[in-house]
CSV table of C-alpha atoms in Angstrom, one decimal:
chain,number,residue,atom,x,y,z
A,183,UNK,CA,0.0,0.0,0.0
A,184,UNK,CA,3.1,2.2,0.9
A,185,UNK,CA,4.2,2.3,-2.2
A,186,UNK,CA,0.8,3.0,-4.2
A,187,UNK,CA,0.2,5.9,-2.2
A,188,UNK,CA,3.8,7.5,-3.2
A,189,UNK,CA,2.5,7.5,-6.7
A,190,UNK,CA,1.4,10.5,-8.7
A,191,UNK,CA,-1.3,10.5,-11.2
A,192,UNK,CA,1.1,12.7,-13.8
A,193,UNK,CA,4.0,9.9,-13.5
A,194,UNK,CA,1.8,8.5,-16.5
A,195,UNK,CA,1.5,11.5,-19.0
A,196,UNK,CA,-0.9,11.1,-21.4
A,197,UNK,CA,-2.6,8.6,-20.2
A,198,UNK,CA,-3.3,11.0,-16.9
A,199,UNK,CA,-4.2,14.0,-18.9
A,200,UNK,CA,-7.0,11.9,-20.9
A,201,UNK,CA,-8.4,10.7,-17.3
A,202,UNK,CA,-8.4,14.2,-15.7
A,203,UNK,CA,-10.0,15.6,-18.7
A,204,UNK,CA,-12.7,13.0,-18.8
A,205,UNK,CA,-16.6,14.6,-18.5
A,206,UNK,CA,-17.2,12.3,-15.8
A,207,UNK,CA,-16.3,9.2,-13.7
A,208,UNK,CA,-17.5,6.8,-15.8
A,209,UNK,CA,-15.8,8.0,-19.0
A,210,UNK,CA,-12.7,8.6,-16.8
A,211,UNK,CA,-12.7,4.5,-16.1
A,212,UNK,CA,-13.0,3.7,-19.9
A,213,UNK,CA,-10.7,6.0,-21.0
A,214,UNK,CA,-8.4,4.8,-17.8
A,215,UNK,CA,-9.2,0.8,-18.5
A,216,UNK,CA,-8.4,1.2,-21.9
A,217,UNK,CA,-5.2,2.5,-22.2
A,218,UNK,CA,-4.2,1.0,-18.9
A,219,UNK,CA,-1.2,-0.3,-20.4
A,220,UNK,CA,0.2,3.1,-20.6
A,221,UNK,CA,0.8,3.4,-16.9
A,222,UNK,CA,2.2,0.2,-15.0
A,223,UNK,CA,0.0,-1.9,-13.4
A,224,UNK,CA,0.7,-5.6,-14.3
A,225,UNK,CA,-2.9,-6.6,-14.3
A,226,UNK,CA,-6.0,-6.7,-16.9
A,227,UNK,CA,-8.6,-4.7,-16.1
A,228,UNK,CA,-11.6,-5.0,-17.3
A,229,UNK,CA,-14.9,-1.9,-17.0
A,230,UNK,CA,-18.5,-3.7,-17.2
A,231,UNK,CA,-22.3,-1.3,-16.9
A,232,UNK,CA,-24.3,-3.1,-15.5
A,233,UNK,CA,-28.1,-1.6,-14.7
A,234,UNK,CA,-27.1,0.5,-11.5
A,235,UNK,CA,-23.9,0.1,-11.4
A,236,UNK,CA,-20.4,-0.6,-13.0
A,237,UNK,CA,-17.4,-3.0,-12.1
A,238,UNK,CA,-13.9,-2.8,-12.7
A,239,UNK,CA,-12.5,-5.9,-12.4
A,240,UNK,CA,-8.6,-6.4,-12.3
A,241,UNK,CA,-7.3,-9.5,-12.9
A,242,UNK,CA,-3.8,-10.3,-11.4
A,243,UNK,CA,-3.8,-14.1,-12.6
A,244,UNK,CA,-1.3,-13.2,-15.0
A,245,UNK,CA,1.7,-11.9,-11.9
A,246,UNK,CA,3.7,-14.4,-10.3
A,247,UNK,CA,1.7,-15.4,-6.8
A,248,UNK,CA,4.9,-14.0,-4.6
A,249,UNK,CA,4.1,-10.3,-6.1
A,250,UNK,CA,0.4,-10.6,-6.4
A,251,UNK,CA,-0.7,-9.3,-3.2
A,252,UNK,CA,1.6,-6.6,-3.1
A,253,UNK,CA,0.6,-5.1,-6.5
A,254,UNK,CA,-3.0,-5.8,-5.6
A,255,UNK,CA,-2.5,-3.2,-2.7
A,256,UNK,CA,-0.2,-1.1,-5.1
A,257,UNK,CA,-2.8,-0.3,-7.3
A,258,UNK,CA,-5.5,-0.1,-5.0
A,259,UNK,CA,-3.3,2.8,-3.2
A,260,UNK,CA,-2.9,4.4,-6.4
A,261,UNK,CA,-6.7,4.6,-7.6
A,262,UNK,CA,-7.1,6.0,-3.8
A,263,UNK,CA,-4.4,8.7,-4.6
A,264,UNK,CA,-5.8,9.5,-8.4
A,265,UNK,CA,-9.3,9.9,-6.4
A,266,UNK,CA,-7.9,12.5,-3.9
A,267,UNK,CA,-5.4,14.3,-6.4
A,268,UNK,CA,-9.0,15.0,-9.1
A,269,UNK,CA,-11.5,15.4,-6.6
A,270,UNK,CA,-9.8,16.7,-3.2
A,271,UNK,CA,-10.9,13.9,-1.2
A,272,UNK,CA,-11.5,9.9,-2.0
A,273,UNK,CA,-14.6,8.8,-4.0
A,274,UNK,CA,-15.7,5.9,-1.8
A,275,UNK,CA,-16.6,3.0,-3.8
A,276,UNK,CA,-19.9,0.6,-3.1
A,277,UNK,CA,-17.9,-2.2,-2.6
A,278,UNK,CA,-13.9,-3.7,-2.9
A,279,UNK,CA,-13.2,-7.5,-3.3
A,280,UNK,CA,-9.5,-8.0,-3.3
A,281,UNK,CA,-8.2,-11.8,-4.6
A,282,UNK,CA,-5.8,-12.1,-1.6
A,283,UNK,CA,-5.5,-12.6,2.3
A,284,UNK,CA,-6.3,-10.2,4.3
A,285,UNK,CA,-3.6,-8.9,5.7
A,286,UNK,CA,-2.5,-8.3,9.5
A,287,UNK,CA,-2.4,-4.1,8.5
A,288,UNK,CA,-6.3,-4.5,7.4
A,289,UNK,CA,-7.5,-1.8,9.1
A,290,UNK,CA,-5.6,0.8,7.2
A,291,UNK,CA,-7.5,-0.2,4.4
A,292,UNK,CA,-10.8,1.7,5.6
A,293,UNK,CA,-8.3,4.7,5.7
A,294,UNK,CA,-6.9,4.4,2.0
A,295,UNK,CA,-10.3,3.4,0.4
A,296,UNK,CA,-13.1,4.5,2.6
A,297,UNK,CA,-14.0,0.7,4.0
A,298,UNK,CA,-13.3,-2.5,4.6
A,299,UNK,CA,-12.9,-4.8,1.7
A,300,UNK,CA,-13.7,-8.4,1.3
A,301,UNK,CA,-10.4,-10.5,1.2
A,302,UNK,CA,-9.7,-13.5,-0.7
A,303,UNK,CA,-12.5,-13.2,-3.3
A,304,UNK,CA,-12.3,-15.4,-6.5
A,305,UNK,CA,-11.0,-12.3,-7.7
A,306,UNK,CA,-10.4,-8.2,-7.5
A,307,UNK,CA,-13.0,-6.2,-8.5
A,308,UNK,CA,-14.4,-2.5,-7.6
A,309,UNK,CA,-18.3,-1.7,-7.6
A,310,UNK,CA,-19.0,1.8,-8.3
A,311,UNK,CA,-23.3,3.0,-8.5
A,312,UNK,CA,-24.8,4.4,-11.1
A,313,UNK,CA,-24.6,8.2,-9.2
A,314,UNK,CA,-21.1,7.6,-8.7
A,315,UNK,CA,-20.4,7.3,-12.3
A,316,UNK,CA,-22.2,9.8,-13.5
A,317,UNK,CA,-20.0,12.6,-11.2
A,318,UNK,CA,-18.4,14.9,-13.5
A,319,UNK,CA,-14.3,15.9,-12.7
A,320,UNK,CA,-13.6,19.1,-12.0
A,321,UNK,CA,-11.2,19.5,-15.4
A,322,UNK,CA,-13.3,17.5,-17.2
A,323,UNK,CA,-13.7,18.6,-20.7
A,324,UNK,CA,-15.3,16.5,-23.8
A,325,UNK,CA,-12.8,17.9,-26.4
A,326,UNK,CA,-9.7,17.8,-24.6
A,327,UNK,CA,-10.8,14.5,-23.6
A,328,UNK,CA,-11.1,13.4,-26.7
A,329,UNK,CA,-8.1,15.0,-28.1
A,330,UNK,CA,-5.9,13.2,-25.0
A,331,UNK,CA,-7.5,10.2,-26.2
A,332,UNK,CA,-5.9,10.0,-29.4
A,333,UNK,CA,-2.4,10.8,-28.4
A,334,UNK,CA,-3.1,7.8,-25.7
A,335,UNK,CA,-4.6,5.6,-28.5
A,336,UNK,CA,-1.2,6.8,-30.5
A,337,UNK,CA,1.0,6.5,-28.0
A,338,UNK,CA,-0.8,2.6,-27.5
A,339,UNK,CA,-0.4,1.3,-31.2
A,340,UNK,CA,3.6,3.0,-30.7
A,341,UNK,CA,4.2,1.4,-27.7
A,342,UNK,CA,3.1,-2.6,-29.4
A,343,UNK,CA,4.7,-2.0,-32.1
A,344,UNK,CA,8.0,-1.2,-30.1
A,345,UNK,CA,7.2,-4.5,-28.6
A,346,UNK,CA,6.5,-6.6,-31.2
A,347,UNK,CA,9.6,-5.6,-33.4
A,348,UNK,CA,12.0,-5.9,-30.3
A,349,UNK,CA,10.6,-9.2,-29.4
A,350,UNK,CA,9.5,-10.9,-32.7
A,351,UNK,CA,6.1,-11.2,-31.5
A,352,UNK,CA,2.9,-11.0,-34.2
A,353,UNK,CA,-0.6,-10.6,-33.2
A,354,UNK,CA,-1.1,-14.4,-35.0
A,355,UNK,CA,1.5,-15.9,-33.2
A,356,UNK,CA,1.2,-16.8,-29.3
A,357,UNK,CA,5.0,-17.6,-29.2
A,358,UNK,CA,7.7,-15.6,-30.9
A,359,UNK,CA,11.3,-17.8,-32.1
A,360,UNK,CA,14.4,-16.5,-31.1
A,361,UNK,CA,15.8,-13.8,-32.6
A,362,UNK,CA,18.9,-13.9,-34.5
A,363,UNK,CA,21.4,-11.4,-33.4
């Protein structure tokens, strides 16, 4: 948690400036979900509407078990601290489910998040209501928004390409040969 909390929303550049500018929470999660890989958690995350509500789930299944907890509590932390850096203060979620023991520290989490979450749930996920969603961020602005979403989407496709020419991977293969050097 320690180390989620020393993080900074503008340590991610573009990516932050398309989440600050979002209209409102809920575009501020899709924008956020998908260009997550632009900032540097090591999960998936996924953002589902449902009727009255949204969930974001993360899915750590990926990270090797002897790290999982502690980026589970890394990012956590750092959704706490892009909260309080938009809004002032934390915008306490419905509900937290976190895919790991609960910790001997457990009671700092009502501090970081606003409650008590539910520890070792099939997996992590973050319920936000309908009203929640719909909040609108304080720089929130539909063009610039849009216009930060570009450079993310951009900066995205740049970023796999990097990857796929330094490693050899294609989107049609799973595994990549060796390369030659």
């Amino acid at each position: 948690m320690d180390a989620g909390a020393r993080y900074r929303l503008t340590f991610n550049g573009i990516w932050a400036f398309a989440v600050v500018t979002s209209p409102t929470v809920r575009h501020a999660f899709r924008i956020g979900v998908d260009y997550v890989s632009l900032g540097y958690s090591f999960a998936t995350w996924r953002f589902a509407e449902q009727d009255t509500a949204a969930v974001v789930t993360i899915d750590y299944s990926a990270t090797p078990a002897e790290v999982r907890t502690f980026l589970i509590e890394r990012d956590l932390a750092c959704l706490a601290v892009i909260d309080r850096e938009i809004f002032g203060t934390l915008m306490k979620p419905d509900s937290v489910e976190l895919s790991c023991p609960e910790p001997a520290y457990a009671d700092r989490f009502p501090d970081l998040i606003g409650l008590m979450p539910t520890f070792d749930a099939p997996q992590t996920r973050i319920l936000l209501s309908e009203p929640a969603l719909d909040v609108p961020l304080p720089q929130g602005s539909l063009q610039l928004a849009e216009l930060a979403r570009q450079q993310a989407a951009q900066a995205s496709a740049s970023k796999c390409a990097e990857f796929c020419w330094r490693t050899g991977w294609t989107p049609t293969r799973t595994r990549s040969p060796p390369r030659s050097t």
